[in-house]
PDB file of C-alpha atoms in Angstrom:
ATOM      1  CA  MET A 121      90.776 125.103  69.725  1.00 72.00           C
ATOM      2  CA  SER A 122      89.813 122.113  68.490  1.00 86.00           C
ATOM      3  CA  TRP A 123      92.220 118.809  69.411  1.00 96.00           C
ATOM      4  CA  SER A 124      92.558 115.760  67.089  1.00 97.00           C
ATOM      5  CA  ALA A 125      94.453 113.575  70.051  1.00 98.00           C
ATOM      6  CA  VAL A 126      95.565 112.944  73.090  1.00 98.00           C
ATOM      7  CA  LEU A 127      99.207 111.891  73.711  1.00 98.00           C
ATOM      8  CA  PHE A 128      99.664 110.176  77.252  1.00 98.00           C
ATOM      9  CA  ASP A 129     102.701 109.773  79.385  1.00 98.00           C
ATOM     10  CA  LEU A 130     102.209 105.859  81.389  1.00 98.00           C
ATOM     11  CA  ASP A 131     104.627 106.490  84.604  1.00 97.00           C
ATOM     12  CA  GLY A 132     103.382 109.166  86.474  1.00 97.00           C
ATOM     13  CA  THR A 133     100.749 110.016  84.332  1.00 98.00           C
ATOM     14  CA  LEU A 134      98.219 107.449  83.488  1.00 98.00           C
ATOM     15  CA  LEU A 135      99.515 104.739  86.295  1.00 98.00           C
ATOM     16  CA  ASN A 136     100.977 105.000  89.283  1.00 98.00           C
ATOM     17  CA  THR A 137     104.014 102.629  89.014  1.00 96.00           C
ATOM     18  CA  LEU A 138     106.386 104.433  91.294  1.00 96.00           C
ATOM     19  CA  GLU A 139     106.154 101.591  94.256  1.00 97.00           C
ATOM     20  CA  ASP A 140     106.986  98.585  91.791  1.00 96.00           C
ATOM     21  CA  LEU A 141     109.918 100.576  89.937  1.00 95.00           C
ATOM     22  CA  ALA A 142     111.482 101.047  93.518  1.00 97.00           C
ATOM     23  CA  ASP A 143     110.867  97.722  94.958  1.00 98.00           C
ATOM     24  CA  SER A 144     112.330  96.251  91.879  1.00 97.00           C
ATOM     25  CA  MET A 145     115.205  98.381  91.838  1.00 97.00           C
ATOM     26  CA  ASN A 146     115.878  98.074  95.417  1.00 98.00           C
ATOM     27  CA  ALA A 147     115.687  94.387  95.333  1.00 98.00           C
ATOM     28  CA  VAL A 148     118.893  94.695  92.489  1.00 97.00           C
ATOM     29  CA  LEU A 149     120.762  97.506  94.682  1.00 97.00           C
ATOM     30  CA  ARG A 150     120.377  94.679  97.374  1.00 97.00           C
ATOM     31  CA  GLY A 151     121.255  91.741  95.477  1.00 96.00           C
ATOM     32  CA  HIS A 152     124.628  93.304  94.745  1.00 94.00           C
ATOM     33  CA  GLY A 153     125.679  94.552  98.260  1.00 94.00           C
ATOM     34  CA  PHE A 154     124.476  98.077  97.587  1.00 95.00           C
ATOM     35  CA  ALA A 155     122.473 100.444  99.716  1.00 95.00           C
ATOM     36  CA  GLU A 156     118.576 100.811  98.643  1.00 97.00           C
ATOM     37  CA  HIS A 157     116.710 104.119  98.564  1.00 97.00           C
ATOM     38  CA  PRO A 158     113.257 104.979  99.668  1.00 98.00           C
ATOM     39  CA  VAL A 159     110.421 105.209  97.019  1.00 97.00           C
ATOM     40  CA  ASP A 160     110.118 108.900  96.994  1.00 96.00           C
ATOM     41  CA  ALA A 161     113.746 109.204  95.740  1.00 96.00           C
ATOM     42  CA  TYR A 162     112.371 107.121  92.865  1.00 96.00           C
ATOM     43  CA  ARG A 163     110.143 110.183  91.754  1.00 95.00           C
ATOM     44  CA  TYR A 164     113.532 111.822  90.211  1.00 93.00           C
ATOM     45  CA  PHE A 165     115.254 108.476  89.346  1.00 94.00           C
ATOM     46  CA  VAL A 166     112.625 107.690  86.345  1.00 91.00           C
ATOM     47  CA  GLY A 167     111.325 108.815  83.679  1.00 83.00           C
ATOM     48  CA  GLU A 168     114.375 108.649  80.833  1.00 86.00           C
ATOM     49  CA  GLY A 169     114.530 104.868  80.672  1.00 84.00           C
ATOM     50  CA  THR A 170     115.979 102.005  82.845  1.00 89.00           C
ATOM     51  CA  GLU A 171     119.771 102.504  81.896  1.00 90.00           C
ATOM     52  CA  GLN A 172     119.182 105.955  83.200  1.00 91.00           C
ATOM     53  CA  LEU A 173     117.657 104.964  86.422  1.00 94.00           C
ATOM     54  CA  VAL A 174     120.063 101.690  87.146  1.00 94.00           C
ATOM     55  CA  ARG A 175     123.062 104.745  87.059  1.00 93.00           C
ATOM     56  CA  ARG A 176     121.270 106.916  89.084  1.00 94.00           C
ATOM     57  CA  THR A 177     120.327 104.467  92.102  1.00 95.00           C
ATOM     58  CA  LEU A 178     124.296 103.192  92.064  1.00 94.00           C
ATOM     59  CA  PRO A 179     126.927 104.489  94.398  1.00 91.00           C
ATOM     60  CA  GLY A 180     129.280 106.859  93.002  1.00 80.00           C
ATOM     61  CA  GLY A 181     132.250 105.053  91.460  1.00 67.00           C
ATOM     62  CA  ALA A 182     130.040 102.539  90.819  1.00 73.00           C
ATOM     63  CA  SER A 183     129.059 102.770  87.238  1.00 69.00           C
ATOM     64  CA  GLU A 184     131.513 100.802  85.295  1.00 86.00           C
ATOM     65  CA  ALA A 185     129.652  99.519  82.067  1.00 88.00           C
ATOM     66  CA  GLU A 186     129.895  95.993  82.777  1.00 91.00           C
ATOM     67  CA  LEU A 187     128.124  96.849  86.559  1.00 93.00           C
ATOM     68  CA  VAL A 188     125.333  98.655  84.751  1.00 93.00           C
ATOM     69  CA  ARG A 189     125.068  95.719  82.451  1.00 93.00           C
ATOM     70  CA  ARG A 190     124.316  93.165  84.676  1.00 95.00           C
ATOM     71  CA  CYS A 191     122.032  95.621  86.951  1.00 95.00           C
ATOM     72  CA  LEU A 192     119.719  96.350  83.910  1.00 94.00           C
ATOM     73  CA  LEU A 193     119.198  92.416  82.935  1.00 96.00           C
ATOM     74  CA  ASP A 194     118.644  91.920  86.927  1.00 97.00           C
ATOM     75  CA  LEU A 195     116.425  94.625  86.858  1.00 95.00           C
ATOM     76  CA  GLU A 196     114.619  93.309  83.788  1.00 93.00           C
ATOM     77  CA  ALA A 197     114.143  89.931  85.453  1.00 95.00           C
ATOM     78  CA  GLU A 198     112.697  91.325  88.817  1.00 96.00           C
ATOM     79  CA  TYR A 199     110.371  93.696  87.280  1.00 93.00           C
ATOM     80  CA  GLY A 200     109.312  91.688  85.178  1.00 92.00           C
ATOM     81  CA  GLN A 201     108.104  89.171  87.941  1.00 94.00           C
ATOM     82  CA  HIS A 202     106.377  92.174  90.135  1.00 94.00           C
ATOM     83  CA  TRP A 203     105.478  95.034  87.459  1.00 94.00           C
ATOM     84  CA  ALA A 204     102.019  94.956  88.360  1.00 95.00           C
ATOM     85  CA  ALA A 205     101.802  94.280  92.464  1.00 97.00           C
ATOM     86  CA  LYS A 206     101.744  97.511  93.251  1.00 97.00           C
ATOM     87  CA  THR A 207     100.732  99.424  89.992  1.00 97.00           C
ATOM     88  CA  ARG A 208      97.209 101.092  89.645  1.00 97.00           C
ATOM     89  CA  PRO A 209      95.745 103.723  87.725  1.00 98.00           C
ATOM     90  CA  TYR A 210      95.894 106.546  89.495  1.00 98.00           C
ATOM     91  CA  PRO A 211      92.292 108.179  90.770  1.00 98.00           C
ATOM     92  CA  GLY A 212      89.821 110.086  88.247  1.00 98.00           C
ATOM     93  CA  VAL A 213      91.965 108.359  85.067  1.00 98.00           C
ATOM     94  CA  PRO A 214      89.360 105.893  83.939  1.00 98.00           C
ATOM     95  CA  GLU A 215      87.101 108.467  84.389  1.00 98.00           C
ATOM     96  CA  LEU A 216      88.758 110.758  82.387  1.00 98.00           C
ATOM     97  CA  LEU A 217      89.573 107.780  79.830  1.00 98.00           C
ATOM     98  CA  ASP A 218      85.602 106.571  79.650  1.00 98.00           C
ATOM     99  CA  ALA A 219      84.895 110.284  78.907  1.00 98.00           C
ATOM    100  CA  LEU A 220      87.667 110.375  76.473  1.00 98.00           C
ATOM    101  CA  GLU A 221      85.965 107.324  74.613  1.00 97.00           C
ATOM    102  CA  ALA A 222      82.654 108.631  74.507  1.00 97.00           C
ATOM    103  CA  ARG A 223      83.643 111.786  72.475  1.00 96.00           C
ATOM    104  CA  GLY A 224      85.751 109.895  70.650  1.00 96.00           C
ATOM    105  CA  LEU A 225      88.614 111.116  70.444  1.00 97.00           C
ATOM    106  CA  PRO A 226      91.980 109.359  69.696  1.00 97.00           C
ATOM    107  CA  LYS A 227      93.971 108.197  72.281  1.00 98.00           C
ATOM    108  CA  ALA A 228      97.816 107.296  72.415  1.00 98.00           C
ATOM    109  CA  VAL A 229     100.402 106.652  74.891  1.00 98.00           C
ATOM    110  CA  PHE A 230     104.372 107.493  74.206  1.00 98.00           C
ATOM    111  CA  SER A 231     106.578 106.468  77.056  1.00 96.00           C
ATOM    112  CA  ASN A 232     110.408 105.858  77.711  1.00 93.00           C
ATOM    113  CA  LYS A 233     109.442 102.532  80.029  1.00 91.00           C
ATOM    114  CA  PRO A 234     110.900  99.966  77.447  1.00 88.00           C
ATOM    115  CA  ASP A 235     108.170  99.316  74.964  1.00 94.00           C
ATOM    116  CA  PRO A 236     107.658  95.511  75.731  1.00 92.00           C
ATOM    117  CA  PHE A 237     106.685  96.922  79.677  1.00 90.00           C
ATOM    118  CA  THR A 238     104.793  99.709  77.970  1.00 95.00           C
ATOM    119  CA  ARG A 239     102.637  97.377  75.984  1.00 96.00           C
ATOM    120  CA  LEU A 240     102.322  94.512  78.267  1.00 95.00           C
ATOM    121  CA  THR A 241     101.326  97.078  81.184  1.00 96.00           C
ATOM    122  CA  VAL A 242      98.778  99.340  79.131  1.00 98.00           C
ATOM    123  CA  SER A 243      97.395  95.686  78.165  1.00 97.00           C
ATOM    124  CA  ARG A 244      96.647  94.411  81.607  1.00 96.00           C
ATOM    125  CA  LEU A 245      95.949  97.336  83.400  1.00 97.00           C
ATOM    126  CA  LEU A 246      94.336  99.672  80.494  1.00 98.00           C
ATOM    127  CA  ALA A 247      92.550  96.806  78.582  1.00 97.00           C
ATOM    128  CA  SER A 248      89.142  98.871  78.948  1.00 97.00           C
ATOM    129  CA  TRP A 249      90.218 101.981  77.018  1.00 98.00           C
ATOM    130  CA  ARG A 250      91.622 101.746  73.450  1.00 97.00           C
ATOM    131  CA  PHE A 251      95.062 103.250  73.004  1.00 98.00           C
ATOM    132  CA  HIS A 252      96.482 103.271  69.568  1.00 97.00           C
ATOM    133  CA  PRO A 253      99.665 103.519  69.176  1.00 98.00           C
ATOM    134  CA  VAL A 254     101.151 102.515  72.356  1.00 98.00           C
ATOM    135  CA  ARG A 255     104.969 103.171  72.053  1.00 97.00           C
ATOM    136  CA  GLY A 256     107.556 102.542  74.582  1.00 96.00           C
ATOM    137  CA  ALA A 257     111.337 103.016  73.861  1.00 93.00           C
ATOM    138  CA  ARG A 258     112.867 100.852  71.136  1.00 92.00           C
ATOM    139  CA  PRO A 259     116.284 100.255  69.668  1.00 91.00           C
ATOM    140  CA  GLY A 260     116.945 102.981  66.886  1.00 90.00           C
ATOM    141  CA  VAL A 261     114.646 105.490  68.209  1.00 90.00           C
ATOM    142  CA  ALA A 262     115.733 108.327  69.946  1.00 92.00           C
ATOM    143  CA  ARG A 263     114.480 108.251  73.766  1.00 93.00           C
ATOM    144  CA  LYS A 264     111.791 111.811  74.778  1.00 95.00           C
ATOM    145  CA  PRO A 265     112.666 114.573  75.008  1.00 96.00           C
ATOM    146  CA  ASP A 266     113.590 114.031  71.543  1.00 96.00           C
ATOM    147  CA  PRO A 267     110.390 114.366  69.471  1.00 97.00           C
ATOM    148  CA  THR A 268     110.603 111.908  66.832  1.00 96.00           C
ATOM    149  CA  GLY A 269     108.278 109.362  68.563  1.00 96.00           C
ATOM    150  CA  ALA A 270     106.053 111.956  69.095  1.00 97.00           C
ATOM    151  CA  LEU A 271     105.854 113.201  65.725  1.00 98.00           C
ATOM    152  CA  ALA A 272     105.414 109.712  64.327  1.00 97.00           C
ATOM    153  CA  ILE A 273     102.368 109.280  66.643  1.00 97.00           C
ATOM    154  CA  ALA A 274     100.858 112.163  64.987  1.00 98.00           C
ATOM    155  CA  ALA A 275     101.559 110.725  61.400  1.00 97.00           C
ATOM    156  CA  GLU A 276     100.566 107.388  62.344  1.00 97.00           C
ATOM    157  CA  LEU A 277      97.035 109.173  63.349  1.00 97.00           C
ATOM    158  CA  GLY A 278      96.690 111.217  60.587  1.00 97.00           C
ATOM    159  CA  VAL A 279      96.512 114.415  62.545  1.00 97.00           C
ATOM    160  CA  ALA A 280      98.689 117.667  62.593  1.00 97.00           C
ATOM    161  CA  SER A 281     101.315 117.746  65.751  1.00 97.00           C
ATOM    162  CA  ALA A 282      99.809 120.970  66.830  1.00 97.00           C
ATOM    163  CA  ALA A 283      96.279 119.287  67.165  1.00 98.00           C
ATOM    164  CA  CYS A 284      97.350 117.119  69.956  1.00 98.00           C
ATOM    165  CA  LEU A 285      97.827 117.691  73.635  1.00 98.00           C
ATOM    166  CA  TYR A 286     100.757 116.038  75.242  1.00 98.00           C
ATOM    167  CA  VAL A 287      99.556 115.158  79.292  1.00 98.00           C
ATOM    168  CA  GLY A 288     102.581 114.285  80.883  1.00 98.00           C
ATOM    169  CA  ASP A 289     104.530 114.563  84.342  1.00 98.00           C
ATOM    170  CA  THR A 290     107.840 115.631  84.143  1.00 97.00           C
ATOM    171  CA  SER A 291     110.236 117.908  82.443  1.00 96.00           C
ATOM    172  CA  THR A 292     111.064 115.092  80.453  1.00 96.00           C
ATOM    173  CA  ASP A 293     107.494 115.180  79.080  1.00 98.00           C
ATOM    174  CA  MET A 294     107.344 119.314  78.403  1.00 98.00           C
ATOM    175  CA  GLN A 295     109.658 119.317  76.301  1.00 98.00           C
ATOM    176  CA  THR A 296     108.977 116.491  74.422  1.00 98.00           C
ATOM    177  CA  ALA A 297     105.336 118.300  73.688  1.00 98.00           C
ATOM    178  CA  ILE A 298     107.293 121.497  72.937  1.00 98.00           C
ATOM    179  CA  ALA A 299     109.906 120.001  70.392  1.00 98.00           C
ATOM    180  CA  ALA A 300     107.061 117.960  68.692  1.00 98.00           C
ATOM    181  CA  GLY A 301     104.930 121.560  68.431  1.00 98.00           C
ATOM    182  CA  MET A 302     101.950 119.799  70.733  1.00 98.00           C
ATOM    183  CA  TYR A 303     100.400 121.765  73.612  1.00 98.00           C
ATOM    184  CA  PRO A 304     101.646 120.714  76.789  1.00 98.00           C
ATOM    185  CA  VAL A 305      99.780 119.647  79.762  1.00 98.00           C
ATOM    186  CA  GLY A 306     101.397 119.228  83.213  1.00 98.00           C
ATOM    187  CA  ALA A 307     100.053 116.622  85.445  1.00 98.00           C
ATOM    188  CA  THR A 308     100.802 117.437  89.027  1.00 98.00           C
ATOM    189  CA  TRP A 309      99.281 114.168  90.723  1.00 98.00           C
ATOM    190  CA  GLY A 310     102.556 112.659  89.156  1.00 97.00           C
ATOM    191  CA  PHE A 311     106.046 112.128  90.081  1.00 96.00           C
ATOM    192  CA  ARG A 312     107.302 115.211  89.959  1.00 96.00           C
ATOM    193  CA  THR A 313     106.209 119.531  90.937  1.00 97.00           C
ATOM    194  CA  ALA A 314     104.222 121.989  89.467  1.00 98.00           C
ATOM    195  CA  GLU A 315     107.188 124.044  89.794  1.00 98.00           C
ATOM    196  CA  GLU A 316     109.654 121.645  87.408  1.00 97.00           C
ATOM    197  CA  LEU A 317     106.445 121.450  84.679  1.00 98.00           C
ATOM    198  CA  THR A 318     105.534 125.078  84.729  1.00 98.00           C
ATOM    199  CA  ASP A 319     109.607 125.874  84.410  1.00 98.00           C
ATOM    200  CA  SER A 320     109.928 123.511  81.452  1.00 97.00           C
ATOM    201  CA  GLY A 321     107.398 124.829  79.768  1.00 98.00           C
ATOM    202  CA  ALA A 322     103.763 123.557  80.520  1.00 98.00           C
ATOM    203  CA  ARG A 323     100.918 125.767  78.977  1.00 98.00           C
ATOM    204  CA  ARG A 324      98.284 123.978  81.550  1.00 98.00           C
ATOM    205  CA  LEU A 325      98.361 122.522  84.735  1.00 98.00           C
ATOM    206  CA  ILE A 326      96.080 120.014  85.702  1.00 98.00           C
ATOM    207  CA  ASP A 327      96.000 118.953  89.650  1.00 98.00           C
ATOM    208  CA  ARG A 328      92.529 115.793  88.892  1.00 98.00           C
ATOM    209  CA  PRO A 329      92.780 114.032  85.117  1.00 98.00           C
ATOM    210  CA  ALA A 330      88.674 115.507  84.827  1.00 98.00           C
ATOM    211  CA  GLN A 331      90.292 118.853  84.713  1.00 98.00           C
ATOM    212  CA  LEU A 332      91.870 118.117  81.208  1.00 98.00           C
ATOM    213  CA  LEU A 333      87.998 117.923  79.858  1.00 97.00           C
ATOM    214  CA  GLU A 334      87.929 121.910  80.134  1.00 96.00           C
ATOM    215  CA  LEU A 335      90.573 121.749  77.137  1.00 95.00           C
ATOM    216  CA  LEU A 336      87.861 120.065  74.742  1.00 92.00           C
TER     217      LEU A 336
END
C-alpha cells in the first residue's frame, strides 16, 4: 500500500525521555517524603498523561485529590527545568527521519505528554526535521487511546486515516491506531515489550527505526 503520512508517538518512540521523567517524578516524591522508584519502573507509569503518572507513583492510600494536584504542580515545575537533561533521540531515529524527509512523506507527532511540553520538546530536540502538526494532551480533547486527536491530525493533513502509519511503543498507541483506522506499528526499542504491542493489535513490529522504511 502507498502510505500518505506517518504519525509518531513521542516518548519511547522518537525520544528516550525515561530518565528525565523518572528523575523529575522521583524528586517530587522525595520532596513529599515518599519512596522513590527505580527508573525501569517508569516504563509502566508513563504513557497516559501526567496525572496518571502521579497517581501511579504515589503510595497506596495517598491519592487524594489535593495531594495529586500539588504533586502535579511540582512535577510541572521540576520537569520544566530538567526535561532535556538526558533526553535524546533513540539511535537510528535521526537517520529514519532524514529518509522520510527525502521521500517527502508528511510526519506528525501525537503524544499524551502535555501539549506545551510536547511542542517544546519537538522544537528543541527534533528541530532538524519538519513535523506538522505536533499535538500533545490538551484540555477538552480526550487523550489516547481515544482516536479523536489522531483523526484530527489526518484531517488537517488532508489524508485518509487508512493511509496513515501510526508508530508507537505502548498498548495505548496500538489501540489509538486501531480505533482511528490507521496501521499500527510497534516500536520495540521503547518503553514496553513486544508481547504487549502484539497483544494490543500491532500489525508490524520493528526493532530498529530503519525497518519502518520497509513498509514504504
